[in-house]
Short mmCIF file of C-alpha atoms and ligand atoms in Angstrom, two decimals:
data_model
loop_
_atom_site.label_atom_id
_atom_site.label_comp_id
_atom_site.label_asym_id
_atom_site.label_seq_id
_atom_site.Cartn_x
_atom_site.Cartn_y
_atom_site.Cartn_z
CA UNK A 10 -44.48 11.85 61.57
CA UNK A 11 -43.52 14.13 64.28
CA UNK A 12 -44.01 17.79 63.70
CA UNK A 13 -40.11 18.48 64.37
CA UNK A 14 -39.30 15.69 62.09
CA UNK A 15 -41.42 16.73 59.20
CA UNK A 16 -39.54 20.71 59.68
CA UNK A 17 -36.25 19.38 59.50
CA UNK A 18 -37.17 17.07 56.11
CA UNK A 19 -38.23 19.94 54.60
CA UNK A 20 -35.27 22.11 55.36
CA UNK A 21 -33.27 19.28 53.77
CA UNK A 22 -32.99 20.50 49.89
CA UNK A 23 -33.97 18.11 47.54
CA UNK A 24 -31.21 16.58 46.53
CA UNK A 25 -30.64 15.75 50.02
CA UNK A 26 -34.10 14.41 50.02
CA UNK A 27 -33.66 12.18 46.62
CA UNK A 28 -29.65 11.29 46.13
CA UNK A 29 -29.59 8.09 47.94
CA UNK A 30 -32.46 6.22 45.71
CA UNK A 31 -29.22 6.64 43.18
CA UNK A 32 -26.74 4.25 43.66
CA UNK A 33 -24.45 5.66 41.19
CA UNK A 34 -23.44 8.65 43.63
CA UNK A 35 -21.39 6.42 45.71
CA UNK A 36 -19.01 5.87 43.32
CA UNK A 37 -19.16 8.72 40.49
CA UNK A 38 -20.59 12.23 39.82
CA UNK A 39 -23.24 11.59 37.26
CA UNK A 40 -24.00 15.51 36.10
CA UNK A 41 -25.39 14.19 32.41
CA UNK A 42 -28.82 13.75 32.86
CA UNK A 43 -29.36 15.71 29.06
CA UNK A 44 -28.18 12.07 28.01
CA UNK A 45 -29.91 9.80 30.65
CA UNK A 46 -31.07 10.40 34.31
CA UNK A 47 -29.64 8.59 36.74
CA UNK A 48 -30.43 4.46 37.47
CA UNK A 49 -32.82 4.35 40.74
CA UNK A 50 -33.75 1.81 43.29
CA UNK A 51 -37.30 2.48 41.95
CA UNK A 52 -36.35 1.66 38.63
CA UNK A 53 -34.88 -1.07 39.22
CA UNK A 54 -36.67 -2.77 40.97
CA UNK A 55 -39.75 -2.21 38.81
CA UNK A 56 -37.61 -4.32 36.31
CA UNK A 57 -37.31 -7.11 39.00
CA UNK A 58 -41.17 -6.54 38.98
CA UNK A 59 -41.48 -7.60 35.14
CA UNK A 60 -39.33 -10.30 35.50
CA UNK A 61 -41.29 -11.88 38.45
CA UNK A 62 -44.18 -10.96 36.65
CA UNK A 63 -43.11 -12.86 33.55
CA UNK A 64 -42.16 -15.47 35.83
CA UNK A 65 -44.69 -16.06 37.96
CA UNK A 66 -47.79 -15.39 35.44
CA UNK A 67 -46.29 -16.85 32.38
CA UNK A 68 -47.65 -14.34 29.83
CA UNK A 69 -50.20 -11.29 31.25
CA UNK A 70 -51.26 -10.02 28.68
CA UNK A 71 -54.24 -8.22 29.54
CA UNK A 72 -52.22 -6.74 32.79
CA UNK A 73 -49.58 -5.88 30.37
CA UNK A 74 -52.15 -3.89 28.71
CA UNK A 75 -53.32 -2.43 31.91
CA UNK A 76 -49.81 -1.47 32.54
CA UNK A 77 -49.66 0.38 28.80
CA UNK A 78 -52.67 1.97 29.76
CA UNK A 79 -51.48 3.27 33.34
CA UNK A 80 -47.95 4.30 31.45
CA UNK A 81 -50.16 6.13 28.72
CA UNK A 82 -51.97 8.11 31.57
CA UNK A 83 -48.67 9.21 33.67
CA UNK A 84 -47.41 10.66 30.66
CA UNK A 85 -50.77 12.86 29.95
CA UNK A 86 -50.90 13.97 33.36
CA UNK A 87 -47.33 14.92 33.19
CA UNK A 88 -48.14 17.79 30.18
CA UNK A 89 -51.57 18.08 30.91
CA UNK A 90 -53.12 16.32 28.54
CA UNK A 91 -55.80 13.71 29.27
CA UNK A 92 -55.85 9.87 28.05
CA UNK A 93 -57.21 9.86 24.99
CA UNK A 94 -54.86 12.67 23.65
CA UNK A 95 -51.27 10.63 24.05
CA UNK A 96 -50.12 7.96 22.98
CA UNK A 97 -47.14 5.08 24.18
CA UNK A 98 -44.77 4.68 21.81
CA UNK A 99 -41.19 3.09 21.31
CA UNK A 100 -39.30 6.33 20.64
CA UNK A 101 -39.82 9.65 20.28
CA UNK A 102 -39.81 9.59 16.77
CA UNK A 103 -42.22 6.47 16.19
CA UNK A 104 -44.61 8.94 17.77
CA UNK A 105 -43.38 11.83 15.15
CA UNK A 106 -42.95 9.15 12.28
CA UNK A 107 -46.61 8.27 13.00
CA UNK A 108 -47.19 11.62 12.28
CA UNK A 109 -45.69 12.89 9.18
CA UNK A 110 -46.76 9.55 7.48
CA UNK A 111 -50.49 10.24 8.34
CA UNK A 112 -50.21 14.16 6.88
CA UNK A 113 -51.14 15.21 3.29
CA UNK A 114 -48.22 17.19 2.04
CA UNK A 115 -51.09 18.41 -0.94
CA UNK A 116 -53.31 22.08 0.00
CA UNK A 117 -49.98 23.30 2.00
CA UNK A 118 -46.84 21.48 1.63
CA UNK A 119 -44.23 23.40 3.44
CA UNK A 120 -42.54 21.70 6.82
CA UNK A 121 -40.75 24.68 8.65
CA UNK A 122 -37.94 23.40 11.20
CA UNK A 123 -35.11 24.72 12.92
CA UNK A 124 -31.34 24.51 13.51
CA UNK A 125 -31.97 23.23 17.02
CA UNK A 126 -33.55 19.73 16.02
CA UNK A 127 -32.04 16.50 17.13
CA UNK A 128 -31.12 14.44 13.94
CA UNK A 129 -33.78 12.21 14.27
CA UNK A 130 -36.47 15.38 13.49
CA UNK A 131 -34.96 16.39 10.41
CA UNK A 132 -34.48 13.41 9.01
CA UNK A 133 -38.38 12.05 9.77
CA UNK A 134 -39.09 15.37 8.30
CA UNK A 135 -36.96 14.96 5.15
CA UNK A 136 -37.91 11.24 4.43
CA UNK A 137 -41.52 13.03 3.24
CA UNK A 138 -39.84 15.01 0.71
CA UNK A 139 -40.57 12.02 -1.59
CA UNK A 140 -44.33 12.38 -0.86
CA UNK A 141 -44.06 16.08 -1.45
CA UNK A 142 -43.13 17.89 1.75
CA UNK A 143 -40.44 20.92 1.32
CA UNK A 144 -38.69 21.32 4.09
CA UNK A 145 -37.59 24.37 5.49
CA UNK A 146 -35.22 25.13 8.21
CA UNK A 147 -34.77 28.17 10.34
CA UNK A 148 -31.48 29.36 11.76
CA UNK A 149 -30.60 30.31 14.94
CA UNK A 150 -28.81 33.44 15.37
CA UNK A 151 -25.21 33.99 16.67
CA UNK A 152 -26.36 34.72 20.15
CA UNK A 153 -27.54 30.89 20.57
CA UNK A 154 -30.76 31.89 20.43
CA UNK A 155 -33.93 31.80 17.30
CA UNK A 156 -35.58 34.98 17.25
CA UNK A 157 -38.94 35.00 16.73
CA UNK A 158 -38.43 37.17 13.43
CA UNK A 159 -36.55 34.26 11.64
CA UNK A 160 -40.05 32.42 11.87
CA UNK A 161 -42.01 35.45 10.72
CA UNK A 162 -40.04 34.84 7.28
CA UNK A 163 -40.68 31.65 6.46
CA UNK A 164 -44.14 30.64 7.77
CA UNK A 165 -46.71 31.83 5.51
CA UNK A 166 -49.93 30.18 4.07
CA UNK A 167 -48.12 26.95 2.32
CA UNK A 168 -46.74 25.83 5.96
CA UNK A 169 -48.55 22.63 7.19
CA UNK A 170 -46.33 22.58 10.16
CA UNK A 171 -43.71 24.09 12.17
CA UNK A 172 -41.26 21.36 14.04
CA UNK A 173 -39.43 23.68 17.12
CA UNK A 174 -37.57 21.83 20.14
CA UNK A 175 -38.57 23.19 23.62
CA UNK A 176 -34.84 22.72 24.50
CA UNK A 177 -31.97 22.40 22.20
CA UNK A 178 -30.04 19.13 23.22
CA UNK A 179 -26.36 21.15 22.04
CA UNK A 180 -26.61 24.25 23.32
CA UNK A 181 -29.25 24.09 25.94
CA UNK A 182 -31.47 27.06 25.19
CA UNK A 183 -35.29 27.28 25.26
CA UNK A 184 -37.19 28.82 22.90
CA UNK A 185 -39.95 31.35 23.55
CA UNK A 186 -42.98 28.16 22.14
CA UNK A 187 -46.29 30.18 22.97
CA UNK A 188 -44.94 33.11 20.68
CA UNK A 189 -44.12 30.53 17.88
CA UNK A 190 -47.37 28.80 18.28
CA UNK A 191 -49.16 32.07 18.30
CA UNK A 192 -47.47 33.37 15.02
CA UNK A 193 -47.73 29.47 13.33
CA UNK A 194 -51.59 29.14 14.34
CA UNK A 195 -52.27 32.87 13.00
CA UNK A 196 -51.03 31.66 9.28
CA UNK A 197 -52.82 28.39 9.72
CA UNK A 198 -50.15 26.16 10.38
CA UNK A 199 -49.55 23.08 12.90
CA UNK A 200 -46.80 23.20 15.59
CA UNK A 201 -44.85 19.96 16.76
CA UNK A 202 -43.04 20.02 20.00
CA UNK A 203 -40.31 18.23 20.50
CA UNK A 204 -40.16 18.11 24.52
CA UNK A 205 -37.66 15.13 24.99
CA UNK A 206 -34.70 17.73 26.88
CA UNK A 207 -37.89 19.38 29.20
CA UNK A 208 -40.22 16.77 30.15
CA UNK A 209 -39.38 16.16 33.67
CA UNK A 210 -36.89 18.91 34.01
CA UNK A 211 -39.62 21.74 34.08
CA UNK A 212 -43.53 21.53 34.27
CA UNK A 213 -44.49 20.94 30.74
CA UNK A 214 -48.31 21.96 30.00
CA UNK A 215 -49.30 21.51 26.24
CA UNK A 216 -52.64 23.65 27.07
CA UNK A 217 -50.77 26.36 28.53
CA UNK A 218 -47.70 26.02 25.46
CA UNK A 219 -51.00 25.74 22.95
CA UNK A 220 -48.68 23.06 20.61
CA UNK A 221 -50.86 20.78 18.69
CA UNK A 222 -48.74 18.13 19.01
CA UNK A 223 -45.57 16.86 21.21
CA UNK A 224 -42.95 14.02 21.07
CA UNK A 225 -41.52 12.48 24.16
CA UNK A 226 -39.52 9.60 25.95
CA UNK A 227 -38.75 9.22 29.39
CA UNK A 228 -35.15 8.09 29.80
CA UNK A 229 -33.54 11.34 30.59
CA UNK A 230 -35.00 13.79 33.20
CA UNK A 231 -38.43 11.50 34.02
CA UNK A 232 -35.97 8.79 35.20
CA UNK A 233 -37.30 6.21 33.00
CA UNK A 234 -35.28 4.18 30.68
CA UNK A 235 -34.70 3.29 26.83
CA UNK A 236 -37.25 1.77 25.04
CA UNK A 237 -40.36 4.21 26.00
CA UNK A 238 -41.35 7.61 24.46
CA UNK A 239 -45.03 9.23 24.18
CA UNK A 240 -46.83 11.58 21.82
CA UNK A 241 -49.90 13.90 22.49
CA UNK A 242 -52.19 15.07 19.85
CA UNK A 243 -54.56 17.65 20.39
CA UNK A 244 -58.02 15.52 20.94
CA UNK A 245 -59.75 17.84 17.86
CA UNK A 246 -56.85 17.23 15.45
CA UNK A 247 -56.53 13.45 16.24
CA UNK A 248 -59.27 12.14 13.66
CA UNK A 249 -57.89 14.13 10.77
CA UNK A 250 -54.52 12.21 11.21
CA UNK A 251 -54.56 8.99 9.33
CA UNK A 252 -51.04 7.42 10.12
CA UNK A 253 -49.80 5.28 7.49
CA UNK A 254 -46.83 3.90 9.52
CA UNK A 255 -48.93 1.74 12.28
CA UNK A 256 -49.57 -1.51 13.39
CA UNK A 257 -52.26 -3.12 15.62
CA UNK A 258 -51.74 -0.93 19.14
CA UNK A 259 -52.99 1.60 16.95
CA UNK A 260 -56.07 -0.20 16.11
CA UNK A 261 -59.50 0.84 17.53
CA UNK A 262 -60.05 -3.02 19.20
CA UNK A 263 -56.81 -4.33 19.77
CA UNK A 264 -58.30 -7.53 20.90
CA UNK A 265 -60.10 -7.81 17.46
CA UNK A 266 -57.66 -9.31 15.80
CA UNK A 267 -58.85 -8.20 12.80
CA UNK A 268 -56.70 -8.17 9.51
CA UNK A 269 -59.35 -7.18 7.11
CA UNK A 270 -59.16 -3.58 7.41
CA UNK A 271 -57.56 -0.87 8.87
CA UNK A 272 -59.32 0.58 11.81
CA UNK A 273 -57.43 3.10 13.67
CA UNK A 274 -58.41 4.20 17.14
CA UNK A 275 -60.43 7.17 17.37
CA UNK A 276 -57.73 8.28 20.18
CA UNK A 277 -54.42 8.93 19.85
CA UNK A 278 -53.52 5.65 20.46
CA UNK A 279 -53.77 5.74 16.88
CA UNK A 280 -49.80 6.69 16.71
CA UNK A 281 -49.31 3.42 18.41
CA UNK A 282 -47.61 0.74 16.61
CA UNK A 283 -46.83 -2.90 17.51
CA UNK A 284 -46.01 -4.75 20.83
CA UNK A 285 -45.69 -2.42 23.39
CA UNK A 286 -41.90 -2.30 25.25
CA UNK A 287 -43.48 -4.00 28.29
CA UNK A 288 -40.49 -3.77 30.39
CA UNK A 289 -39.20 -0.04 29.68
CA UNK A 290 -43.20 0.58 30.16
CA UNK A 291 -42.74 -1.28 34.29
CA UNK A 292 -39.41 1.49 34.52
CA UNK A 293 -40.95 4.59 32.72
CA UNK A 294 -43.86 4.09 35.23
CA UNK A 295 -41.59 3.95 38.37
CA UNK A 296 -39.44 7.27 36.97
CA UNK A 297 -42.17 8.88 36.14
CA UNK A 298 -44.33 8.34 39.48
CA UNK A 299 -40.12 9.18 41.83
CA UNK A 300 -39.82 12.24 39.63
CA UNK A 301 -43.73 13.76 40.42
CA UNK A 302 -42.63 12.43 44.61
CA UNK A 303 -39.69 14.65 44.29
CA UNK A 304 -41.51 17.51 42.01
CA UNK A 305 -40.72 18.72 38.61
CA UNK A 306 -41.24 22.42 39.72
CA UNK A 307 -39.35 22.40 42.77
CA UNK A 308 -36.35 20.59 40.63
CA UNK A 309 -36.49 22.97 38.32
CA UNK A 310 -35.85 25.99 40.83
CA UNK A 311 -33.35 23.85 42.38
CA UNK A 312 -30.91 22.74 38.85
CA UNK A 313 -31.78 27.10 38.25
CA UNK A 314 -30.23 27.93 41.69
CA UNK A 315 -27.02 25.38 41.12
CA UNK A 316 -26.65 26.30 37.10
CA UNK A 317 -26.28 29.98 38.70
CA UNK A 318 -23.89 28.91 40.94
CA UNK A 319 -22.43 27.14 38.04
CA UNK A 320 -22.53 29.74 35.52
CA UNK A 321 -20.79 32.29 38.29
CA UNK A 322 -17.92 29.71 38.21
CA UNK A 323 -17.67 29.46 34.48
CA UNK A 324 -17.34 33.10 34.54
CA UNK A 325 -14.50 33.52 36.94
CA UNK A 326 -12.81 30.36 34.92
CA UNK A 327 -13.52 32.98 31.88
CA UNK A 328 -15.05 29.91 29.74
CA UNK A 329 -17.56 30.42 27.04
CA UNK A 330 -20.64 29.32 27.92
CA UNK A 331 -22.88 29.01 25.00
CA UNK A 332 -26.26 28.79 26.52
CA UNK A 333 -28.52 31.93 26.78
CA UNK A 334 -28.11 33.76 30.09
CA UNK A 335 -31.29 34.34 30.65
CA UNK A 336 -32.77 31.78 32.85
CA UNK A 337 -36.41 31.50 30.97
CA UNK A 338 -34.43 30.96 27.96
CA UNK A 339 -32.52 27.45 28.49
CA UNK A 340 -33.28 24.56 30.22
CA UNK A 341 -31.23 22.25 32.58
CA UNK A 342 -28.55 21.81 30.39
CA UNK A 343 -25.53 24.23 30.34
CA UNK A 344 -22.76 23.85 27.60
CA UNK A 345 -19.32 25.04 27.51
CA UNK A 346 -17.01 25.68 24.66
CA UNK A 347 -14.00 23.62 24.57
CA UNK A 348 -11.07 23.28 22.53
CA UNK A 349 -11.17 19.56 22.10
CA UNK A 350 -14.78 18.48 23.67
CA UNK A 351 -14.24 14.44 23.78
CA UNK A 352 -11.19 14.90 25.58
CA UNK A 353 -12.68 17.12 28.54
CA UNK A 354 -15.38 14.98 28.18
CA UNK A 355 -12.59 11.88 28.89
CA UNK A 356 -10.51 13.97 31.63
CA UNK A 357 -13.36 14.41 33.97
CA UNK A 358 -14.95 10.77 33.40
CA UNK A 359 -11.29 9.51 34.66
CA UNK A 360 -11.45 12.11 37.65
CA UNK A 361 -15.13 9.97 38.15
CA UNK A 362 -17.42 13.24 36.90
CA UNK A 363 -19.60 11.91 34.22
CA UNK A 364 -20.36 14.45 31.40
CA UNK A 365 -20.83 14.39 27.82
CA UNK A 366 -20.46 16.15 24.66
CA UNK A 367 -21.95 17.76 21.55
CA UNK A 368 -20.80 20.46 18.99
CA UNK A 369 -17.31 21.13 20.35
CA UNK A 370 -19.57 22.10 23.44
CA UNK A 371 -18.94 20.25 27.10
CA UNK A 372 -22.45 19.14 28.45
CA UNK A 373 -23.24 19.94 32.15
CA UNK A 374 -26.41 18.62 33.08
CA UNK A 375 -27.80 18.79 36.42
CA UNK A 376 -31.29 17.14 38.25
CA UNK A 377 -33.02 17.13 41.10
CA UNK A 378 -30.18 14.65 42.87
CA UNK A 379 -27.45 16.91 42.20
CA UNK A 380 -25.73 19.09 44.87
CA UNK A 381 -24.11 22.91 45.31
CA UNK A 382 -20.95 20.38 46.50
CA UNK A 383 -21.24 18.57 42.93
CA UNK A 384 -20.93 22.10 40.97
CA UNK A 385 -18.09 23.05 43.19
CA UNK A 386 -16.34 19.25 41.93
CA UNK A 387 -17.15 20.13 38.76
CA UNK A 388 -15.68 23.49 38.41
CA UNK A 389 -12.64 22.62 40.24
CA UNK A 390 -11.77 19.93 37.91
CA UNK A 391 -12.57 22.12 34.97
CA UNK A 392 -9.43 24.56 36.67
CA UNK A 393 -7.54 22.13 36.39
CA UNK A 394 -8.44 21.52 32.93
CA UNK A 395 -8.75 24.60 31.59
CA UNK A 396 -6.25 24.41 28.76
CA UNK A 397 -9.52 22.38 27.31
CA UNK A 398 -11.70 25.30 27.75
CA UNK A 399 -11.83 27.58 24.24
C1 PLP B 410 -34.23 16.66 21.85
C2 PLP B 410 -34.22 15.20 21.51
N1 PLP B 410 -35.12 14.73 20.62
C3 PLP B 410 -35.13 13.44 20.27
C4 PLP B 410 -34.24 12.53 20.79
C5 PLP B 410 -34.27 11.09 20.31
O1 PLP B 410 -35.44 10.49 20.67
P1 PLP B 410 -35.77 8.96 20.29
O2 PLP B 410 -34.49 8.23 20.20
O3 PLP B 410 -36.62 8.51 21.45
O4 PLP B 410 -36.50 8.97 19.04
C6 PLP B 410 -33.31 12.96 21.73
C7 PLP B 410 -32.38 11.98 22.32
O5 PLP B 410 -31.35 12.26 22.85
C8 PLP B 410 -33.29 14.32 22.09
O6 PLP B 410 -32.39 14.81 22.95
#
């Protein structure tokens, strides 16, 4: 490439850079990547890839396994975790399900969550009450955030775990995980990250975060679609997990075959279940492998710079904005207060701006393909809404 050529490419920002491997632009204004990132030409054609595949091989198996295996090692590179500490799974919570079926609720008992956790966390969490778990759950404080004090209260020597979300999917704030894991690790206890609103968002490093575990899928900022999550175990806890909810991915020879006994991997792959979701495993590995092209770091200094912009708008509109200000304390997500959420929600999907909606709260999510131009859309059309702000 010519010297002048490669200057002006990288004056382009990188939305400029990325938009156009998204179809979807051309006819909407798809700010809702908290829900699901954006279809891409990558993506989709890596599904035209399984399907020739399927067609032109009949049934791979042992590529299809190759493919698991190269899907399994994107996602460890993406939080800095190697191979044999992750695991592909399903769903987010087969990977957590995995996990509270192989713990002993017995020496400590006590399963410490917060306010913040997506449904799916609490109720996992609460299905082991029957094999003696007691759940606990912290609440956030009024200011949208969960100071570190509320943890201090309840985590003592009977916790076995503590189940935070890096960032909450209703009101988009981060919480401060090295200062949880600190204070859970000095009273013995486990910490499970749920990273499903980060991953691909914001560099995610489970050394540097110190969490002994984290849940994952890749359908909303790694570009990826339904059907494929991941979960990393620290490698020296992995052994002393014995998952009870499994199935024969989890198995240390999966080409055994062997239904006498039950032989889980000495990996993580041990969180594994059945048939792996072959074709959301081709699309996870194209989202994944466009989102590290475009950069998770530089995207997340870009969606900062625009949610400023963004916030400065909400401000003049006088909205209530119920994410923390501080920008090391949310994520991409912003949320707005609204008098009657599903129908601002409605209003701007008919003016083409596609949102969504949680807790009374309007959802603005931007990524790497949004624009400045895009937040300017967005707050205009909230003007003209803004009997539907609260
Ligand atoms: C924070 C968070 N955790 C978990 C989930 C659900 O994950 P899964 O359906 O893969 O189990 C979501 C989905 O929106 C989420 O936002």
């Amino acid at each position: 490439m010519l010297v002048v050529e490669q200057n002006a490419n990288m004056a382009l920002s990188i939305a400029d850079r990325c938009r156009h491997r998204f179809p979807i632009f051309e006819q909407q204004l798809y700010i809702n990547s908290c829900s699901q990132g954006a279809l891409s030409d990558a993506v989709r054609s890596a599904y035209g890839q399984y399907l020739d595949d399927w067609d032109e091989k009949g049934a791979p198996w042992e590529y299809w396994v190759e493919r698991q295996e190269t899907a399994r090692s994107a996602c460890a590179g993406l939080v800095n975790a190697s191979t044999d500490e992750v695991a592909v799974t399903t769903s987010l919570s087969a990977g957590v399900s995995a996990l509270a079926s192989g713990l002993r609720y017995a020496r400590r008992s006590k399963v410490v969550l917060t306010d913040w956790e997506f449904p799916t966390i609490g109720q996992i969490w609460h299905a082991q009450e029957s094999r003696g778990a007691r759940v606990i759950h912290v609440p956030a404080a009024a200011d949208g955030t969960i100071p570190l004090e509320h943890f201090e209260r309840v985590v003592d020597e009977d916790t076995l775990i503590v189940s935070i979300t890096h960032v909450c999917y209703r009101n988009g704030a981060m919480i401060d995980v090295p200062a949880v894991v600190q204070l859970a690790h000095d009273r013995g206890a486990l910490v499970l990250l749920d990273a499903f609103q980060a991953v691909g968002s914001l560099p995610v490093d489970v050394k540097e975060l110190g969490v002994d575990f984290l849940g994952a899928g890749v359908l909303k900022y790694l570009l990826g679609s339904a059907g494929l999550g991941f979960f990393y175990c620290r490698r020296e806890l992995v052994e002393r997990v014995w998952p009870t909810q499994t199935g024969w991915f989890a198995d240390e020879n999966i080409f055994a075959m062997d239904h006498t006994d039950y032989s889980p991997a000495p990996t993580a792959a041990r969180f594994q279940s059945g048939t792996p979701p072959v074709p959301a495993i081709y699309a996870g590995i194209a989202g994944i492998e466009l989102m590290q092209d475009i950069g998770i770091a530089e995207t997340r200094e870009h969606v900062l710079a625009l949610n400023a912009h963004l916030l400065a708008g909400l401000d003049d509109l006088a909205a209530t904005v119920v994410t923390p200000r501080a920008p090391e304390r949310r994520g991409a997500l912003l949320c707005v207060k609204s008098t009657d959420a599903n129908e601002l929600v409605a209003v701007l999907g008919r003016e083409g701006i596609v949102t969504s909606e949680r807790d009374g709260n309007l959802r603005i999510s931007a990524h790497c393909y949004n624009t400045r131009e895009d937040v300017d859309t967005v707050l205009a059309a909230l003007q003209r809404h803004r009997e539907l702000l609260a």
